[in-house]
CSV table of C-alpha atoms and ligand atoms in Angstrom, one decimal:
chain,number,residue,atom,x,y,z
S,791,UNK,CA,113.4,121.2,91.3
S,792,UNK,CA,114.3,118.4,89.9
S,793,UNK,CA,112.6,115.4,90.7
S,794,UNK,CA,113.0,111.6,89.8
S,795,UNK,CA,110.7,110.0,87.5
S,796,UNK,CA,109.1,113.3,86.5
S,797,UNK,CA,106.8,113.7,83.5
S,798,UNK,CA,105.7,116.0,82.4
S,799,UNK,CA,102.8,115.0,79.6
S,800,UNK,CA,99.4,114.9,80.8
S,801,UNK,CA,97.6,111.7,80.0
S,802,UNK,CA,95.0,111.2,77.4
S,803,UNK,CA,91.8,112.4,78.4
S,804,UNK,CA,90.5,110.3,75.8
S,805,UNK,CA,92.3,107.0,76.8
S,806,UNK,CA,90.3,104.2,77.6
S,807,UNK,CA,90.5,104.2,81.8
S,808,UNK,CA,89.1,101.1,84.1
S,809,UNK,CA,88.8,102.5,87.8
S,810,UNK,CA,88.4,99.4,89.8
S,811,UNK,CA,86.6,99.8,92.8
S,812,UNK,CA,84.3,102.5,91.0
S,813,UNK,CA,81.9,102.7,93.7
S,814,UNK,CA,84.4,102.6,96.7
S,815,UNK,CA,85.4,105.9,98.8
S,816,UNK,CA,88.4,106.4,96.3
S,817,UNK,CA,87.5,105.0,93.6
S,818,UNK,CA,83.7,107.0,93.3
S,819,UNK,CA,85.9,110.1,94.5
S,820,UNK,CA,88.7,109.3,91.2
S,821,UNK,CA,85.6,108.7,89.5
S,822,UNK,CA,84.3,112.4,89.9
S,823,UNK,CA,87.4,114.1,89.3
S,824,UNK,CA,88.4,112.6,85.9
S,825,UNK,CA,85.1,112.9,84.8
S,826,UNK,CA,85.2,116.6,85.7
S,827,UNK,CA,88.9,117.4,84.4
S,828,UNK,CA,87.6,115.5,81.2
S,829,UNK,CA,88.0,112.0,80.9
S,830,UNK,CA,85.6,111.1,78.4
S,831,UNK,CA,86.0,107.2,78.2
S,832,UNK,CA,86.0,105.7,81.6
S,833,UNK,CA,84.8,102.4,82.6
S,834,UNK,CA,83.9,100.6,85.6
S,835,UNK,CA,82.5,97.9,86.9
S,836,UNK,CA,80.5,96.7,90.3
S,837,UNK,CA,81.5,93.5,92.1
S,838,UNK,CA,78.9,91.6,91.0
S,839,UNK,CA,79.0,92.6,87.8
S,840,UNK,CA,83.0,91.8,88.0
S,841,UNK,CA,84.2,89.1,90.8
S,842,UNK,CA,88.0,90.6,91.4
S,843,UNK,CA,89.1,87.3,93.0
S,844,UNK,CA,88.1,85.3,89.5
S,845,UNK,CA,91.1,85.5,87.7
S,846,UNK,CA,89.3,84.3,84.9
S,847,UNK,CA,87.0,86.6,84.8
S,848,UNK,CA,89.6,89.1,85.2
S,849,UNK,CA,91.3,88.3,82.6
S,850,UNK,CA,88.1,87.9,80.2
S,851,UNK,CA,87.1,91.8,81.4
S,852,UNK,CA,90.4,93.3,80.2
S,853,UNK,CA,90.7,91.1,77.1
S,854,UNK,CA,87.6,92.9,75.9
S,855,UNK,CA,87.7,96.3,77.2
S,856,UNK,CA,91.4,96.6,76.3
S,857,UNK,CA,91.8,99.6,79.0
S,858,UNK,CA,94.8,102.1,78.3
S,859,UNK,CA,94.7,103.0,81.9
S,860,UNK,CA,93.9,101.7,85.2
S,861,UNK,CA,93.4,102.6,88.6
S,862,UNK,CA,93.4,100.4,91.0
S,863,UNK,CA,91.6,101.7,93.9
S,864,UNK,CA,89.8,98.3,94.6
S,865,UNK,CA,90.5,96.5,98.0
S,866,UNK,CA,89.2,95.1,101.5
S,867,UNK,CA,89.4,98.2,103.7
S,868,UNK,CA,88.4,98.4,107.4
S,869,UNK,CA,89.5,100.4,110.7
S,870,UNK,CA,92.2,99.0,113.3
S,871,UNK,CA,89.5,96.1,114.8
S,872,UNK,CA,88.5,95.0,111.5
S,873,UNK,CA,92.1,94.4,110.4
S,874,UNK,CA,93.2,92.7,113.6
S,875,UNK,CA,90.2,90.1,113.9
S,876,UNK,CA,90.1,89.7,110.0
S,877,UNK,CA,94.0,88.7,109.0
S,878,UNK,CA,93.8,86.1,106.6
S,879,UNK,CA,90.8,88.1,104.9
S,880,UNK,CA,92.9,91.5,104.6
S,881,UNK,CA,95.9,89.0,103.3
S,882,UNK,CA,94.6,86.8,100.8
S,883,UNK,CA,91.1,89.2,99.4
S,884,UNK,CA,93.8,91.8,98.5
S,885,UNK,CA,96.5,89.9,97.3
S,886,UNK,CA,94.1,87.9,95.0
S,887,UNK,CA,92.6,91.4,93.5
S,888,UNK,CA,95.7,93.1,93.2
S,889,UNK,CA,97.5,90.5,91.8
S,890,UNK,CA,94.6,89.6,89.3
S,891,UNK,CA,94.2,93.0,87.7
S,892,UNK,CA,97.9,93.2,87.6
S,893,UNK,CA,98.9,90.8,85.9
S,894,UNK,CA,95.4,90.6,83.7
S,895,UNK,CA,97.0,94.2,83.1
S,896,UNK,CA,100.3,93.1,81.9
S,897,UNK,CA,98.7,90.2,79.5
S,898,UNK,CA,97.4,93.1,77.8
S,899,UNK,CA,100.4,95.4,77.9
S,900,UNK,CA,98.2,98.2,80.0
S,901,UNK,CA,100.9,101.0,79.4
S,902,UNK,CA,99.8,103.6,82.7
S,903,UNK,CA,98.8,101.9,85.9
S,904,UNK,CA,98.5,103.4,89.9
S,905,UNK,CA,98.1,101.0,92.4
S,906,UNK,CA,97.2,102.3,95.7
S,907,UNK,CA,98.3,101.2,98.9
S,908,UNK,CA,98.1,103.0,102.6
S,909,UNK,CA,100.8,104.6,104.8
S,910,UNK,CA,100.3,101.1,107.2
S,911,UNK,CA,103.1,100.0,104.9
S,912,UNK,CA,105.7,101.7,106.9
S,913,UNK,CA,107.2,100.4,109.7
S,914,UNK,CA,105.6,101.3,113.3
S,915,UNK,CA,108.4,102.9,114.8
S,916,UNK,CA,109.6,104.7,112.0
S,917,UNK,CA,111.0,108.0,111.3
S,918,UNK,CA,108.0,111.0,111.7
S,919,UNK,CA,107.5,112.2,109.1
S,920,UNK,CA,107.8,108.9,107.0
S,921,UNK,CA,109.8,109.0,103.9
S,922,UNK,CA,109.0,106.5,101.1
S,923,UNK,CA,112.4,105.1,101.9
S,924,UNK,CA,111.4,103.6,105.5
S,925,UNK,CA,109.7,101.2,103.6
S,926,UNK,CA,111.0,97.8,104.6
S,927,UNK,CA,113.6,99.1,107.1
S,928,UNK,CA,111.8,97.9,110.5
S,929,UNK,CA,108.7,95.7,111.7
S,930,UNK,CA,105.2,96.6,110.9
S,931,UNK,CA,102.6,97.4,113.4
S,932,UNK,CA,100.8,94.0,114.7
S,933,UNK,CA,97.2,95.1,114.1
S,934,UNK,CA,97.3,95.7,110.6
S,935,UNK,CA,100.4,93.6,109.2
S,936,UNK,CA,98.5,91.3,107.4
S,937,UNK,CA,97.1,94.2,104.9
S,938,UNK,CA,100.3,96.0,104.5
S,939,UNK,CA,102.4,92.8,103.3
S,940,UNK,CA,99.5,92.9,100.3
S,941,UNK,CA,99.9,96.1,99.7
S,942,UNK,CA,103.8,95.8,100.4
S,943,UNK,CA,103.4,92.8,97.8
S,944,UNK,CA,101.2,95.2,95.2
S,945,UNK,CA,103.9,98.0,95.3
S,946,UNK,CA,106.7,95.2,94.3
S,947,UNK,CA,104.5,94.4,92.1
S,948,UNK,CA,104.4,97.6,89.9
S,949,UNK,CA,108.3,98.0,90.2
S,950,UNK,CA,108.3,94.6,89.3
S,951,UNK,CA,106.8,95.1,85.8
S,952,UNK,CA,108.4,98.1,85.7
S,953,UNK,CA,111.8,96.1,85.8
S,954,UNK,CA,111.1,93.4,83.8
S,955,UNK,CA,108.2,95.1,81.0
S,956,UNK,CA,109.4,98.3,80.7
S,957,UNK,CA,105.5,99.9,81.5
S,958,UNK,CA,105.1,103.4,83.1
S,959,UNK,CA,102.8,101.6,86.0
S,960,UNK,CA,103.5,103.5,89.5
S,961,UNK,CA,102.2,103.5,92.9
S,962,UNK,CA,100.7,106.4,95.3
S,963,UNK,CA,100.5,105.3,99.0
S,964,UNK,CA,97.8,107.9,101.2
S,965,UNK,CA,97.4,108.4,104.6
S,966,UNK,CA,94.4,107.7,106.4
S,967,UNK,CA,91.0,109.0,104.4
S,968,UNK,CA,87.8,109.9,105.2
S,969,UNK,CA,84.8,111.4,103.4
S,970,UNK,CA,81.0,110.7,102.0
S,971,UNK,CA,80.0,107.6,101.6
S,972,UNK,CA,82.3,106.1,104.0
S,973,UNK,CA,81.9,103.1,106.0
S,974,UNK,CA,80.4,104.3,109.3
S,975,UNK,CA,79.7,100.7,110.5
S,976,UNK,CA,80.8,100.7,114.2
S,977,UNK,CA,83.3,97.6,114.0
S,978,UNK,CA,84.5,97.7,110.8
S,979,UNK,CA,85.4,101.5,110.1
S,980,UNK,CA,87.9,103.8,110.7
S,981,UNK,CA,88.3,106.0,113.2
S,982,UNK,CA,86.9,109.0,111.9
S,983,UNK,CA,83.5,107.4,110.5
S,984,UNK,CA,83.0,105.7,114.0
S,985,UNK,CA,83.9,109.0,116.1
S,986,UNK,CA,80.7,110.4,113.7
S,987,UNK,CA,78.4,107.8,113.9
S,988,UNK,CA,79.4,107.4,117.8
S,989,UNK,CA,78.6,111.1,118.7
S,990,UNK,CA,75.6,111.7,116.6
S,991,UNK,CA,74.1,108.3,118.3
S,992,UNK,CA,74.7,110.0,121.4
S,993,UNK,CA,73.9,113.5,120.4
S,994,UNK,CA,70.7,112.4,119.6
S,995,UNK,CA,69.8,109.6,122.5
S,996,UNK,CA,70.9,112.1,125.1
S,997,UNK,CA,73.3,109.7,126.3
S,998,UNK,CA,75.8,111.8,128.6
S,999,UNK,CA,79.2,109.9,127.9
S,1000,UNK,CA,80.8,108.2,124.7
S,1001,UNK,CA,83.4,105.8,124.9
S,1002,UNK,CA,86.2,105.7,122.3
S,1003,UNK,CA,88.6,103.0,121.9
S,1004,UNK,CA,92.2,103.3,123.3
S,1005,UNK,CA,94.1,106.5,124.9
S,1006,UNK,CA,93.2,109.1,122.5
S,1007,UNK,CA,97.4,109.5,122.4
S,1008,UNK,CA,97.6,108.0,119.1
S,1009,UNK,CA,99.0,110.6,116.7
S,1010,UNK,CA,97.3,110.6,113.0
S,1011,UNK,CA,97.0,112.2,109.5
S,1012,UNK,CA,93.5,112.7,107.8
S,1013,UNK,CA,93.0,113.4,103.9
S,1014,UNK,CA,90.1,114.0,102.3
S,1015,UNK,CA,89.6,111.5,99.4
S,1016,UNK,CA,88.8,114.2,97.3
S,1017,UNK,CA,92.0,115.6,97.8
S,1018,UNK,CA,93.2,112.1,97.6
S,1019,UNK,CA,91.8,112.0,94.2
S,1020,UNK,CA,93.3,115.2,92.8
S,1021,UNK,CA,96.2,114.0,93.9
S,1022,UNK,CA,96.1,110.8,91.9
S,1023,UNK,CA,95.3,112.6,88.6
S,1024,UNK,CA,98.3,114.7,89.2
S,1025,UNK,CA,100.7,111.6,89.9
S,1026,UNK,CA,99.4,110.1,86.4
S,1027,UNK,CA,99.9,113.2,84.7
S,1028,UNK,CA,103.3,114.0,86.3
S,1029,UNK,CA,105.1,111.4,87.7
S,1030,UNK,CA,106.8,107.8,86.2
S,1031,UNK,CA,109.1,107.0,89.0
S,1032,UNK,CA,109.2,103.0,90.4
S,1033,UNK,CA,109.2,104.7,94.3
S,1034,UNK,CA,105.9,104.8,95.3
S,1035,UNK,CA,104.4,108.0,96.5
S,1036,UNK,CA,103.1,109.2,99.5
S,1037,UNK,CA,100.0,111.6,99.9
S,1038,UNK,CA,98.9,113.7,102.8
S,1039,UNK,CA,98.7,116.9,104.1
S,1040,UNK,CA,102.0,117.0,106.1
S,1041,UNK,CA,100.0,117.3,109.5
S,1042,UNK,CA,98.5,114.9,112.1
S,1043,UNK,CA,96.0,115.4,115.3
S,1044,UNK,CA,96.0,113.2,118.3
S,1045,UNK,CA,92.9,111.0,118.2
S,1046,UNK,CA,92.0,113.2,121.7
S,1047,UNK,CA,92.1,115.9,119.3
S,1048,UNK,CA,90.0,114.6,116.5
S,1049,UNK,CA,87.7,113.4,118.9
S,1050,UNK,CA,87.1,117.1,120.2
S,1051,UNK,CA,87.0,118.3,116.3
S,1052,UNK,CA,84.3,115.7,115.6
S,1053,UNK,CA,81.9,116.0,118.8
S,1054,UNK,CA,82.0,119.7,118.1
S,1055,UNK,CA,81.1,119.5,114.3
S,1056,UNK,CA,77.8,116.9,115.7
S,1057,UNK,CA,77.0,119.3,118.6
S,1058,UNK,CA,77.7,116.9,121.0
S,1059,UNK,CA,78.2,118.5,124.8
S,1060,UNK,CA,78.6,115.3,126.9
S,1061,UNK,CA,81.4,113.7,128.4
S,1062,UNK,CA,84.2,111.6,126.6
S,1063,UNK,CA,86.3,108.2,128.2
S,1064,UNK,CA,88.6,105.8,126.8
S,1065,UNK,CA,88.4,102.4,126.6
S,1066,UNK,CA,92.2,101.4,127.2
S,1067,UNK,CA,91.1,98.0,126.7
S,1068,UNK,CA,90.9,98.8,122.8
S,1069,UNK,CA,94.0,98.5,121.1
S,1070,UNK,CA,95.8,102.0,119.9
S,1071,UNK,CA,97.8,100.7,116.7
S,1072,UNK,CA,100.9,102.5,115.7
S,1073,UNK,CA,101.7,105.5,117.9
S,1074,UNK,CA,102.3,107.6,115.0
S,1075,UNK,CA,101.4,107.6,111.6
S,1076,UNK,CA,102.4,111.2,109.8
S,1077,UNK,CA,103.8,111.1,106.1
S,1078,UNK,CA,106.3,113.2,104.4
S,1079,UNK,CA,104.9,114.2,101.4
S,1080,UNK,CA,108.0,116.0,100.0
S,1081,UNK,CA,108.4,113.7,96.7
S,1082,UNK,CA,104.3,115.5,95.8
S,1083,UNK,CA,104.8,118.7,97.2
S,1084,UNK,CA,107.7,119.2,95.0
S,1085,UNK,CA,105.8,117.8,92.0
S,1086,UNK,CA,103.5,121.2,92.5
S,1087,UNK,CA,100.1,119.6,94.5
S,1088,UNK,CA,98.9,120.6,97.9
S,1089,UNK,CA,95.7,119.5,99.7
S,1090,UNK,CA,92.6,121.7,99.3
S,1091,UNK,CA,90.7,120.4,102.2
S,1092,UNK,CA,91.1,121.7,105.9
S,1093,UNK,CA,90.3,118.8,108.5
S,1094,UNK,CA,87.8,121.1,110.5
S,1095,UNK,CA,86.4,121.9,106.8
S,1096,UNK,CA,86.6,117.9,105.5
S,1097,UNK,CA,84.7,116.5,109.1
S,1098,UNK,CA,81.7,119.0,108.8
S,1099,UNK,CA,81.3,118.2,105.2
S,1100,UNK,CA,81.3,114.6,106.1
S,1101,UNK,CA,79.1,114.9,108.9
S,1102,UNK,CA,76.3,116.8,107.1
S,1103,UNK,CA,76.6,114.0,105.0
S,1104,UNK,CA,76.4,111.2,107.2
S,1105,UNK,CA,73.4,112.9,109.0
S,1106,UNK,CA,71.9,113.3,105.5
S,1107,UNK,CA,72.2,109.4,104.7
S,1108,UNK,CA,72.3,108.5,108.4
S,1109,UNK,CA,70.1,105.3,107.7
S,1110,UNK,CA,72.0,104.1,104.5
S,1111,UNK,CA,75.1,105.0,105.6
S,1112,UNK,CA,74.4,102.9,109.3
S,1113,UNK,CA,73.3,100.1,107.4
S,1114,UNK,CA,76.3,99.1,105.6
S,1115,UNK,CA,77.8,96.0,106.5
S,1116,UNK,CA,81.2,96.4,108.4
S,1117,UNK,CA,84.6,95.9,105.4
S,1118,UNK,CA,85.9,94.0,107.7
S,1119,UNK,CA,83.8,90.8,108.0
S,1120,UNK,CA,84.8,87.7,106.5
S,1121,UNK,CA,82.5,88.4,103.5
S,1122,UNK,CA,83.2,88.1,99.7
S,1123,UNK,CA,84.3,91.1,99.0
S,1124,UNK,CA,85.5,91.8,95.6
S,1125,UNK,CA,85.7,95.6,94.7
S,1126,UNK,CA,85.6,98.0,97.5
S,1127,UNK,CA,87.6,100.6,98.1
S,1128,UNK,CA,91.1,101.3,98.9
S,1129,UNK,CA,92.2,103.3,102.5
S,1130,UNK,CA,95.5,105.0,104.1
F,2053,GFB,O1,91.2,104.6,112.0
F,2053,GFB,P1,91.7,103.4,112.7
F,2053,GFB,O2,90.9,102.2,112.8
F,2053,GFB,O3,93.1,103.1,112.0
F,2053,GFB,O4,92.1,103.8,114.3
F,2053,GFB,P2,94.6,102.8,112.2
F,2053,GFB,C1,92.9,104.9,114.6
F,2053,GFB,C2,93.0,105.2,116.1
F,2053,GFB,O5,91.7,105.6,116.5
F,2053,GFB,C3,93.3,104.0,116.9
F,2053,GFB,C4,91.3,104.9,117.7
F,2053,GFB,O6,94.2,104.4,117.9
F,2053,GFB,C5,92.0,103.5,117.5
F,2053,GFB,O7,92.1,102.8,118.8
F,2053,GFB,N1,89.8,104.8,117.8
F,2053,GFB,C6,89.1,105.4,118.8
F,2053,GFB,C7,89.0,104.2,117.0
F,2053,GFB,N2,87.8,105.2,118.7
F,2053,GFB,C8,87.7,104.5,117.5
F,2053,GFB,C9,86.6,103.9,116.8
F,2053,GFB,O8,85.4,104.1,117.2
F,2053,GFB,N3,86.8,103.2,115.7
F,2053,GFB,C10,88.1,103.1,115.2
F,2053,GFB,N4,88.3,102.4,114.0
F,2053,GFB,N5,89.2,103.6,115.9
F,2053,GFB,C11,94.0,101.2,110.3
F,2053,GFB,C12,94.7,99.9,109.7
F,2053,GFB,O9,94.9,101.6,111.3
F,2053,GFB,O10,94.0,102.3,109.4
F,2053,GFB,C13,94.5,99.7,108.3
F,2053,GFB,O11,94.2,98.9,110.5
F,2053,GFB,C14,94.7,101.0,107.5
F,2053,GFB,O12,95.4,98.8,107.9
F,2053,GFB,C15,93.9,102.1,108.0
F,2053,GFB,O13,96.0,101.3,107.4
F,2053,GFB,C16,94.1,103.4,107.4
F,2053,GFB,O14,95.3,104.1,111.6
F,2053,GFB,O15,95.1,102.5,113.5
């Protein structure tokens, strides 16, 4: 099959390669997987070795390094109540990154670049499953507008150079993630960290109920960032279209669902209730992941698989993981990580 933008010449595995946001969820998880299919020059840097919102210091970093590729998996992330008490913080932190490695990039004439963004970009009534042409056809959902216009913004961006400089930069857009080392703090993560963090609380209080916020109707997609990351490395290797690219697994659960899927994988046997007070977000949130499947990748990772991974993880590192601060605060946050 034939597809647009297809390429099909494997990067470099010696090329110079800045992941920023190399501790993050995605980035640690990109990280791993070009180490192990052989990138042998990659480069990284904490955020307070490397301020992303100091342009200056953004620039200074790639005038030195001189990267040949980038990733850039860096961003303020947080779960639906982090993003609708945090606007201006989800707006501006991630337009300042995104648009500081950018265009510290382009000074430099970085020829391969991903930027990552998350299926919020889509409008909220759109077409199920969402094709990457919905983008910009309707309104976004209200809890979470302010992050999409940045990463709206960031995938303008890259076709933006891509118009005007000619570079092979591209965009991959994923669904909601989850895996080790995510943030399970209880108001700024996502759904599936809380659910986690909520039951195992309870599992191991004896508390007989656990609340969740909103209906449980909410429809949504889950990909393991290690599948996310696999993913990535294929886009770079075979892909150099300006459309950005959506990644998933092609199938969503109810949050009712996931709920179930996650207080089994704890070994929690109390009672669940809804806190309708809580808002739900978009109803639905599944991609269509077409434009990848026909570039030959498929997920690895099974949900039920992916959740008891992560839970034996976060029961592992319960007291590191718990003490994160929430990615939602107003807080400086410079490199983080990037979510769907
Ligand atoms: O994962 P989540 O915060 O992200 O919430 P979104 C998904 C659904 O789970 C919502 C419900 O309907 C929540 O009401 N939910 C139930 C919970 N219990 C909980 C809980 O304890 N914690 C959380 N967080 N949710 C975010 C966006 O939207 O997802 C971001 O705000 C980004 O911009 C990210 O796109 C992937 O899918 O609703």
């Amino acid at each position: 099959m034939t597809v647009e933008g297809f390429v099909p010449s494997p990067i470099d595995r010696r090329a110079k390669t800045y992941i920023a946001g190399h501790r993050g969820l995605v980035g640690s998880s990109v990280w791993r997987r070009m180490g192990s299919e052989g990138f042998t020059n990659l480069i990284g840097r904490t955020s307070a070795e490397l301020d992303l919102t100091h342009r200056d210091e953004v620039f200074e970093f790639f005038k030195s390094e001189r990267p040949e590729v980038v990733v850039l998996a860096a961003a303020k992330v947080g779960g639906i109540l982090a993003n609708n008490t945090y606007p201006v913080d989800f707006l501006s932190t991630n337009l300042q990154i995104q648009t500081n490695v950018m265009d510290a990039a382009l000074a430099i004439g970085v020829p391969r670049l991903m930027f990552l963004g998350s299926s919020c970009i889509y409008p909220k009534y759109a077409e199920q499953p969402i094709r990457e042409d919905a983008l910009l056809t309707g309104l976004l959902e209200p809890t979470n507008d302010a992050y999409a216009i940045a990463k709206i913004a960031g995938i303008l961006h890259v076709q933006a150079v891509r118009r005007q400089y000619g570079l092979r930069w591209i965009s991959a857009m994923p669904t909601n993630l989850y895996g080790p080392g995510d943030n399970f703090s209880p108001e700024g993560s996502h759904v599936l960290p809380g659910l986690i963090r909520r039951y195992d609380e309870a599992k191991n209080s004896g508390a007989t109920t656990v609340t969740n916020w909103g209906s449980g109707t909410p429809r949504r997609e889950f990909l393991h960032v290690d599948d996310l990351a696999s993913a990535c490395l294929h886009l770079l290797d075979n892909y150099d279209g300006s459309k950005q690219v959506n990644v998933g697994t092609g199938s969503d659960v109810t949050i009712l669902e996931l709920a179930e899927i996650v207080a089994n994988a704890v070994g929690y046997s109390g009672i669940t209730q809804w806190d309708k007070t809580k808002p739900d977000g978009t109803p639905r949130k599944l991609l269509d992941i077409s434009t990848l499947t026909s570039l030959n990748w498929k997920p690895s990772i099974s949900l039920e698989e992916g959740i008891a991974q992560t839970v034996k993880w976060y029961v592992d590192n319960r007291h590191t993981a718990s003490a994160r601060r929430p990615s939602g605060a107003a807080e400086s946050v410079a490199s983080e990580t990037v979510g769907g």
